[in-house]
Structure formats: structure tokens, C-alpha cells
CSV table of C-alpha atoms and ligand atoms in Angstrom, one decimal:
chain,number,residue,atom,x,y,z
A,218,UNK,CA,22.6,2.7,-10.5
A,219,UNK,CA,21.5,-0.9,-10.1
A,220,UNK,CA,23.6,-1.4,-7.2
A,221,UNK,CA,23.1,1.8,-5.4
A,222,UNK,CA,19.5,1.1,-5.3
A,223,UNK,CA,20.7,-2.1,-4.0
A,224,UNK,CA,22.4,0.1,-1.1
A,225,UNK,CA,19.4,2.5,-0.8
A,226,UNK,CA,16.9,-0.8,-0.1
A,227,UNK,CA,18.9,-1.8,2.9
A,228,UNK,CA,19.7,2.4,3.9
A,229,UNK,CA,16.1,3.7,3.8
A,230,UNK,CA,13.1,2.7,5.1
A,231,UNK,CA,10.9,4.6,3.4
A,232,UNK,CA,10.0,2.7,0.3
A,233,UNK,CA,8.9,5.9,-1.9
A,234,UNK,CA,12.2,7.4,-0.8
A,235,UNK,CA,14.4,4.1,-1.3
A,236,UNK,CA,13.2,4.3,-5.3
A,237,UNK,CA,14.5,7.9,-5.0
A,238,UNK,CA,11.1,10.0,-5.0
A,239,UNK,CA,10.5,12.7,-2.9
A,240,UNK,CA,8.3,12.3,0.4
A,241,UNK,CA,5.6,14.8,-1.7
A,242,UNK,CA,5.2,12.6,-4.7
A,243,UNK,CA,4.4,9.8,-2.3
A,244,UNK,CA,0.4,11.4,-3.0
A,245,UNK,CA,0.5,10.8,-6.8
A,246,UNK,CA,1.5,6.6,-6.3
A,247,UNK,CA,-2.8,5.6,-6.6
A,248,UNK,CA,-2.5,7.4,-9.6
A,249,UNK,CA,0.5,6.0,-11.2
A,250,UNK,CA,-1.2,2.9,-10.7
A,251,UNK,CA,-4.3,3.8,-12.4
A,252,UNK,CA,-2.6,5.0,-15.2
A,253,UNK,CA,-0.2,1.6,-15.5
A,254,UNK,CA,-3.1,0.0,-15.3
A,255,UNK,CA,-5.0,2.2,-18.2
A,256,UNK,CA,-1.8,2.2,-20.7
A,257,UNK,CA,-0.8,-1.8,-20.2
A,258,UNK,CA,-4.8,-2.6,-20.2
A,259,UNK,CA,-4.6,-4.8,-17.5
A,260,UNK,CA,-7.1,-7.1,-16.9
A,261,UNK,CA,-8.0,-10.2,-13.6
A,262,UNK,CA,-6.8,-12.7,-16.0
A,263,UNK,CA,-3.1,-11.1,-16.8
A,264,UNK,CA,0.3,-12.3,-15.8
A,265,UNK,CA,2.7,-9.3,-15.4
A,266,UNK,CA,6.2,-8.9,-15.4
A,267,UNK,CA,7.9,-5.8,-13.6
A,268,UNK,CA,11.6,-5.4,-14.2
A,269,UNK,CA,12.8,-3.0,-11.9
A,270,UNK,CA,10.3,-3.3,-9.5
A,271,UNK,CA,12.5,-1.6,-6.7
A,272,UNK,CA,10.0,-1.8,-3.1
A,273,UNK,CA,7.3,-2.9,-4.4
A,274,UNK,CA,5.2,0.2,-4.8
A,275,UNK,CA,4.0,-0.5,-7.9
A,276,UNK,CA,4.1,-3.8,-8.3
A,277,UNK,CA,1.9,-4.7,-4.9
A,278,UNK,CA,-1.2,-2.5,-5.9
A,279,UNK,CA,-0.3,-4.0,-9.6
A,280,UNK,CA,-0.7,-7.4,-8.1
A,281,UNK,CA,-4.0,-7.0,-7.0
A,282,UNK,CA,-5.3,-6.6,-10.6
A,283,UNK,CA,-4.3,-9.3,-12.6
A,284,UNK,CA,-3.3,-12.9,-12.1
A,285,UNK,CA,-0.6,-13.3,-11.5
A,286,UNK,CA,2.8,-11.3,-11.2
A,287,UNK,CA,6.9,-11.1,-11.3
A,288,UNK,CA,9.1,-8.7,-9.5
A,289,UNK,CA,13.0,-8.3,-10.7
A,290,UNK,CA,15.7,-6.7,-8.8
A,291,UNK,CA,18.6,-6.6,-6.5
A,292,UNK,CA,19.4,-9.1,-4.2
A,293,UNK,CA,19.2,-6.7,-1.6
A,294,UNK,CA,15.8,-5.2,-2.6
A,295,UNK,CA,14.5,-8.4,-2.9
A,296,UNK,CA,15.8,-9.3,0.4
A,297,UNK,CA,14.1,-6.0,1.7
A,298,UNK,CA,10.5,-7.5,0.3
A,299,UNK,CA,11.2,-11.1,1.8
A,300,UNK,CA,11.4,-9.6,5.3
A,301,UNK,CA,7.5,-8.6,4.9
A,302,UNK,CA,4.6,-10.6,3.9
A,303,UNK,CA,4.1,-11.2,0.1
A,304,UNK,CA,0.8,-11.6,-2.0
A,305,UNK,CA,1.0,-15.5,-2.9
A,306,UNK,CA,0.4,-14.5,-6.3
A,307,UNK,CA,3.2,-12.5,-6.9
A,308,UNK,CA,6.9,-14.2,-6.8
A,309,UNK,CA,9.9,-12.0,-6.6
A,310,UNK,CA,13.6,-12.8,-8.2
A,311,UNK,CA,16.9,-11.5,-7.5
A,312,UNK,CA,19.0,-10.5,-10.7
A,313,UNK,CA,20.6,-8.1,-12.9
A,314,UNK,CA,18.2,-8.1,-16.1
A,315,UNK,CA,21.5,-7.1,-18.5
A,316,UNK,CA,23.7,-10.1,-16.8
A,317,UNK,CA,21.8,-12.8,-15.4
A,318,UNK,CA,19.3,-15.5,-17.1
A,319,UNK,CA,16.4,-15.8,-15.7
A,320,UNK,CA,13.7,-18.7,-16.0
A,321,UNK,CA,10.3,-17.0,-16.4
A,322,UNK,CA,7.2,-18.1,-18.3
A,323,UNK,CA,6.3,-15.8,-21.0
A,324,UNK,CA,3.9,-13.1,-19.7
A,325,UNK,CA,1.0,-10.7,-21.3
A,326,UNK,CA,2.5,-7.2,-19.9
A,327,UNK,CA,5.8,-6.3,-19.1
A,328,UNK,CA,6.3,-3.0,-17.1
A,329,UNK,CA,9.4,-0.9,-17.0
A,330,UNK,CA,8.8,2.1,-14.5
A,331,UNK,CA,11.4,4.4,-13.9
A,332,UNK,CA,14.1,2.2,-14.9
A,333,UNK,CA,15.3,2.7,-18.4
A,334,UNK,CA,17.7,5.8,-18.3
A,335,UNK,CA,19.0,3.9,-15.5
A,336,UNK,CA,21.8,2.1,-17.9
A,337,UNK,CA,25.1,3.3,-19.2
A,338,UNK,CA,24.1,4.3,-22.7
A,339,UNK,CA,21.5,4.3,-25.3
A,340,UNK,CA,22.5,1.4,-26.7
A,341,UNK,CA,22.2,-0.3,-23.3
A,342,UNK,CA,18.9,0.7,-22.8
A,343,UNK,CA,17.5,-0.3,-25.9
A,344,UNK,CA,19.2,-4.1,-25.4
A,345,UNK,CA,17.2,-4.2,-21.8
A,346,UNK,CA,13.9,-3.8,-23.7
A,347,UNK,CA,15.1,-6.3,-26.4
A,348,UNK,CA,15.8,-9.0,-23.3
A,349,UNK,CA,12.3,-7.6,-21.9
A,350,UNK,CA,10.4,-8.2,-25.4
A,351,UNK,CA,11.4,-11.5,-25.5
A,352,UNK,CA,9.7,-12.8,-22.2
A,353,UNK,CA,6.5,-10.8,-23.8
A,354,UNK,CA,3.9,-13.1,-25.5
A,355,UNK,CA,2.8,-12.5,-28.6
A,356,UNK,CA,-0.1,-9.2,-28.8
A,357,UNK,CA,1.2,-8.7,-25.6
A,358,UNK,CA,1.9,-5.2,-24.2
A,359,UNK,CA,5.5,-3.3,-22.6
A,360,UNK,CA,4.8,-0.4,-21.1
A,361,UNK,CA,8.5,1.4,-21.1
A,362,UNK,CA,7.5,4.0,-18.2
A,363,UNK,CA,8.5,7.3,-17.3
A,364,UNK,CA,11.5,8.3,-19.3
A,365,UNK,CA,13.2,11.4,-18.7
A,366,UNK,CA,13.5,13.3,-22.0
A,367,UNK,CA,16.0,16.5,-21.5
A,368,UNK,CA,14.1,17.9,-24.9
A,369,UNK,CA,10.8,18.0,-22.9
A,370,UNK,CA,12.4,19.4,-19.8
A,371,UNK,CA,13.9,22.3,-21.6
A,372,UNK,CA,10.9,23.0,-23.3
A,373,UNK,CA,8.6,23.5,-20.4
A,374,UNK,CA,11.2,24.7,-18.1
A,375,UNK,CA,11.3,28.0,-20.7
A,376,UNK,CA,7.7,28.5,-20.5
A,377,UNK,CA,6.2,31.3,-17.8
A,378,UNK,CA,4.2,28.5,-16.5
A,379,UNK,CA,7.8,25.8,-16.0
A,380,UNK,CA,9.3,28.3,-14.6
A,381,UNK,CA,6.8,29.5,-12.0
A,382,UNK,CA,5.8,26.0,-11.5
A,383,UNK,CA,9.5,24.7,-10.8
A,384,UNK,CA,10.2,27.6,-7.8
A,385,UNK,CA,6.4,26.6,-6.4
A,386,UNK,CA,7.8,23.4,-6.6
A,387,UNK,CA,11.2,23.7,-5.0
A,388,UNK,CA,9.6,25.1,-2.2
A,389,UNK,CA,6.5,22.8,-1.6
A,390,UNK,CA,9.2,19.5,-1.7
A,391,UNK,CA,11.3,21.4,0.6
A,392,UNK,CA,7.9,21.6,3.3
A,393,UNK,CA,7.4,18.3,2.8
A,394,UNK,CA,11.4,17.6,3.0
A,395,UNK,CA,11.7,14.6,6.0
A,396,UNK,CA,14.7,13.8,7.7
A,397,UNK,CA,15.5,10.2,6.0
A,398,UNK,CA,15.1,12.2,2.9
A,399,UNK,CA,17.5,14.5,4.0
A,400,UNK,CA,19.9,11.9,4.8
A,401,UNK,CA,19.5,10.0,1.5
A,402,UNK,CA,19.8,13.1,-0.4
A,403,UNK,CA,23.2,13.6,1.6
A,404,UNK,CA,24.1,9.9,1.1
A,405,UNK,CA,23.4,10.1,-3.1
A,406,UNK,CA,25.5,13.0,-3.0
A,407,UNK,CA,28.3,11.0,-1.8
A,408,UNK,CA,27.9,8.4,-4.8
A,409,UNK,CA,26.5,10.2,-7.3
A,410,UNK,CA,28.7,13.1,-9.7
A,411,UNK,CA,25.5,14.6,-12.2
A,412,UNK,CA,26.7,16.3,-15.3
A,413,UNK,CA,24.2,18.9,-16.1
A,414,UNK,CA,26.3,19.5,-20.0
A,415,UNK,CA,25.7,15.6,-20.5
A,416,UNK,CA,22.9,15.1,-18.5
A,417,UNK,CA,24.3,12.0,-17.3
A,418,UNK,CA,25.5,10.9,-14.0
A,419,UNK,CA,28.4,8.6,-12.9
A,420,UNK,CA,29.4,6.9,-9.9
A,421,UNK,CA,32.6,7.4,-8.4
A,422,UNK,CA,34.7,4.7,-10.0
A,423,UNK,CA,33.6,7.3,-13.2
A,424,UNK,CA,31.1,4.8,-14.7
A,425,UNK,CA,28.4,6.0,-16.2
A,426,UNK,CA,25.3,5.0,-14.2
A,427,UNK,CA,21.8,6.7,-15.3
A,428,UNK,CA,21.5,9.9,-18.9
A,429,UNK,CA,18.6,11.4,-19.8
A,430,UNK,CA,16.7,10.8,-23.2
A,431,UNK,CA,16.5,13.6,-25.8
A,432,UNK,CA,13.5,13.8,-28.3
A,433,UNK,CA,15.9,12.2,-30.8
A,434,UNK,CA,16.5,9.1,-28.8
A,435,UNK,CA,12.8,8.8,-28.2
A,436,UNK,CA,12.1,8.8,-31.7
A,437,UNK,CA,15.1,6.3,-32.3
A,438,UNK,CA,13.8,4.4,-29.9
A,439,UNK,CA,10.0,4.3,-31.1
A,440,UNK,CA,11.7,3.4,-34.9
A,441,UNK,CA,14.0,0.6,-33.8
A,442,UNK,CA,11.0,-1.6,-32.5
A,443,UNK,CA,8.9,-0.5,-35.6
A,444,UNK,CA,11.8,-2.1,-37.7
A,445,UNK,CA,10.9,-4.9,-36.0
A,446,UNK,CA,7.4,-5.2,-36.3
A,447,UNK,CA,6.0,-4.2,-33.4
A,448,UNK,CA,3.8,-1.5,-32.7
A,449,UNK,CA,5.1,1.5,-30.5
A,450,UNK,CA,3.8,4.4,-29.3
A,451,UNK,CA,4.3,7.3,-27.7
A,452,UNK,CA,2.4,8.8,-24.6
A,453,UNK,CA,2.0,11.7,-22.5
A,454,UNK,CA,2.1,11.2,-19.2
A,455,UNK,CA,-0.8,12.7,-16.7
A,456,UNK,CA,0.2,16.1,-15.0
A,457,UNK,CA,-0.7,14.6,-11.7
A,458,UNK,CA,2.5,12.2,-12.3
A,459,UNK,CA,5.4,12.9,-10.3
A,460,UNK,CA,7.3,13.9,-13.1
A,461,UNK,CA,4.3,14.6,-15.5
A,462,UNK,CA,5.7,17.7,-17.0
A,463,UNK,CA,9.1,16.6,-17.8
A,464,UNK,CA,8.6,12.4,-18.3
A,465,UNK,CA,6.9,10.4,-21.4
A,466,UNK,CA,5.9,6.9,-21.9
A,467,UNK,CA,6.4,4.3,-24.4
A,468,UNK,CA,4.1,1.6,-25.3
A,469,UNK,CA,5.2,-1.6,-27.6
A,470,UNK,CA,2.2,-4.0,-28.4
A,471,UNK,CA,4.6,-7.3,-29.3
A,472,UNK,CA,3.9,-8.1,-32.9
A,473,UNK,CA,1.7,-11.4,-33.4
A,474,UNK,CA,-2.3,-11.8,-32.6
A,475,UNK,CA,-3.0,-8.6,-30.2
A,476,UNK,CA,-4.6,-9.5,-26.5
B,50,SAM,C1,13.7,4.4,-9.6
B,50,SAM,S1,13.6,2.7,-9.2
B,50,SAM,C2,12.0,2.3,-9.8
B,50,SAM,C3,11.3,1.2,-9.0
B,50,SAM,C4,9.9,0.9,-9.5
B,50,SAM,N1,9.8,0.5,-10.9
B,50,SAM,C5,9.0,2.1,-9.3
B,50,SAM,O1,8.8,2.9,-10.2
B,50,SAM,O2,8.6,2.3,-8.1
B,50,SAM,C6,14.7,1.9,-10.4
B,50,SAM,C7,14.8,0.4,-10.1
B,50,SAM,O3,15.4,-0.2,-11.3
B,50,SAM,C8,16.2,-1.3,-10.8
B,50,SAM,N2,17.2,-1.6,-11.9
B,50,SAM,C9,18.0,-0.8,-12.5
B,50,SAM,N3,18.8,-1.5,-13.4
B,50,SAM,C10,18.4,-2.8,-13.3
B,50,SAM,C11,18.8,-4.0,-13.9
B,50,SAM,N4,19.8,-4.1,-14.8
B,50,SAM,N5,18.2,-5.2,-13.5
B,50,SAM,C12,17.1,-5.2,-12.6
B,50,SAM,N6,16.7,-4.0,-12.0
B,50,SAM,C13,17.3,-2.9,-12.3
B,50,SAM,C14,16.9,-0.6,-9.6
B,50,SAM,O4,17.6,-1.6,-8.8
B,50,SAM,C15,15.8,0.1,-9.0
B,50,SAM,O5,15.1,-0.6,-8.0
């Protein structure tokens, strides 16, 4: 997915719809902020790492509350962010985090929004966050954010409640439907095969490109890093979120003196 998001950076000018959101969840971005902000305990003095940081819309606000900050992604996302002004206190790299080395000063929060079912299997994704931990001071916090859990989704999607909240909501996205959106949905379509029996998705040289966590692989997850020493935890996410209902969050606090 890493390089179609490269694609949609150059494609879309929206920058909620070039991280594929939907023109209705562009309302809930001040909060995802304030609850980043709340779960990585960011504070003025901070230097913050975002891997994935897509256009920005995170990472900007982010910027503006802590010292200093990182953005990591495509060359052509990056590019995309270099045409406009940047904060002088944040500095943005091009790279793939799996492939490339990277030169970065060890930070005190690492945040990973929407980015970590994004890889081609469990295994991958749980060697991104081992690359991410080890740019992480010690104490310091990784927020792994937003994680699709197919478990959840299920779940809530039998209750009265999912049910008549997913038609309410099929029909409010579709009012608030623009035409870029449109044309990006049309344009993923073309590059994008979704296996609903998986939950995965490949691209059309049949490479796996993004798959869904279950509860298992959340739990897996959460036990790998405890084996290491760190502490992890699990967190809901607000309802308010764009994908509050269906999405969870992962916190590791890097083991060594806590910030
Ligand atoms: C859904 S977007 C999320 C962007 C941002 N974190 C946010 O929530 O607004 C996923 C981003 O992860 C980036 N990404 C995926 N795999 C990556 C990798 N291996 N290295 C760096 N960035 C990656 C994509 O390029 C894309 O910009």
C-alpha cells in the first residue's frame, strides 16, 4: 500500500482523502489529535517521531505541541509537503521504514497512525514496530494507532445498535460524498482486489498489500513486546474517532526509566 499512497499524494488534493478517509471524517481530525496527544502524553519539551505520517494531518497539529518532530514517508508524499510551507521544527524524510536506513536521533514518542495493517503479513507488521522501538528512548512511549481488528468489527456489526449505525452511516458518507472522493474511490478500485474471506487486500501484481488484525493477533501482538520487557497496553479508541467502533490502540512504554 506504501506505494499507492505514494500515487494517491500526487492524485488527490484533498489531504484527508489522499490518507484514504472519507470527506465526513475530516470533522473528527481535532479530536484524533487530542486523543494522540492524551495516549502518547505529549508534552512542549517532546521530540516525536511519526512513521507513516502520510499529508501531514496529524503530524502538523502534533508539531505544535512538543519540540520538536519527524515525518517518514514516500518520496512522493514527502514531495507533496515540500511544495508548502513547513513548521521549522518539524523535518520530514523520504523512505520506506521496512527497507531503508534512516539517520534519526532517538526520540521520546513514536506514533504509528493508521499504518500498521498496512504490511503484507503479521509477521511484517510486528518487525515495523521492532525497527520503530529501536529509535524510541528508553521510558519512552509508541503509540501503535488505529488498528483494524476484524474480531471487533464482527462483534459490533451484530449488535442492533452496528447494524443501525452502519446503514445511518452508509447514507450520511454518501451526503457528504465529494467528487475527488468519487474519483479516488473509482481509482482504488482499479488497484486494489479486497478479500472479504481473508480480510486482506492485494494489489494487482497479487501481492498482499494491507489485512486486518483479529483479537488473536492483538493479543499476540500485546505478548510479544511483554516478552521483551516492555510495557503494552491495550486501548479503546473514542466513539468520536473515525473508526471508533471498529479500531483499537496499542500503547508500548519502552522498557528502561519511564518519562
Ligand atoms: C492511512 S495513511 C495514514 C497517514 C497518517 N498517519 C494519518 O493517520 O493521517 C498510511 C500511511 O502509511 C504510509 N506507510 C505505509 N507503509 C509504510 C512504510 N513501509 N514506510 C513508511 N510509510 C509507510 C503510507 O505511505 C501512508 O502515507
Amino acid at each position: 500500500m506504501y506505494h499507492i499512497y505514494g500515487l494517491l499524494a500526487k492524485e488527490v488534493s484533498d489531504s484527508t482523502l489522499a490518507v484514504c478517509r472519507t470527506t465526513l471524517q475530516k470533522y473528527s481530525e481535532p479530536y484524533m489529535i487530542q486523543d494522540i496527544s492524551q495516549k502518547l502524553l505529549l508534552k512542549q519539551t517532546d521530540s516525536l517521531l511519526e512513521i507513516g505520517c502520510g499529508t501531514a494531518t496529524l503530524l502538523y497539529p502534533l508539531t505544535l505541541l512538543v519540540n520538536e518532530s519527524y515525518g517518514i514517508d514516500h518520496q512522493l508524499t514527502i514531495d507533496r509537503l515540500n511544495n508548502s510551507p513547513v513548521l521549522d521544527n518539524c523535518h520530514l524524510i523520504s523512505g520506506n521504514w521496512l527497507e531503508d536506513t534512516f539517520s534519526l536521533p532517538k526520540v521520546d514518542k513514536v506514533l504509528i497512525y493508521s499504518v500498521i495493517h498496512y504490511m503484507n503479513s503479521f509477521d511484517q507488521a510486528i518487525e515495523f514496530i521492532e525497527k520503530s522501538l529501536s529509535v524510541l528512548k528508553d521510558g519512552g512511549r509508541l503509540l501503535v494507532g488505529d488498528i483494524p481488528n476484524s474480531n471487533k468489527k464482527e462483534r459490533f456489526s451484530a449488535t442492533n445498535f452496528g447494524k443501525e449505525f452502519n446503514e445511518k452511516w452508509r447514507n450520511t458518507r454518501e451526503k457528504f460524498t465529494t467528487d475527488e472522493e468519487r474519483v479516488r474511490d473509482t481509482l482504488l478500485e482499479t488497484l486494489i482486489n479486497r478479500d472479504s474471506l481473508t480480510n486482506t487486500s492485494t494489489d494487482n501484481n497479487n501481492e498482499v498489500i494491507s489485512f486486518e488484525f483479529s483479537d488473536k493477533m492483538v493479543v499476540q501482538l500485546i505478548l510479544h513486546f511483554r516478552k521483551q520487557g516492555h510495557e503494552v497496553y491495550l486501548l479503546p479508541q473514542e466513539k468520536y474517532l473515525p473508526f471508533g467502533y471498529t479500531r483499537e490502540d496499542i500503547v508500548i512504554i519502552k522498557s528502561g526509566q519511564v518519562s
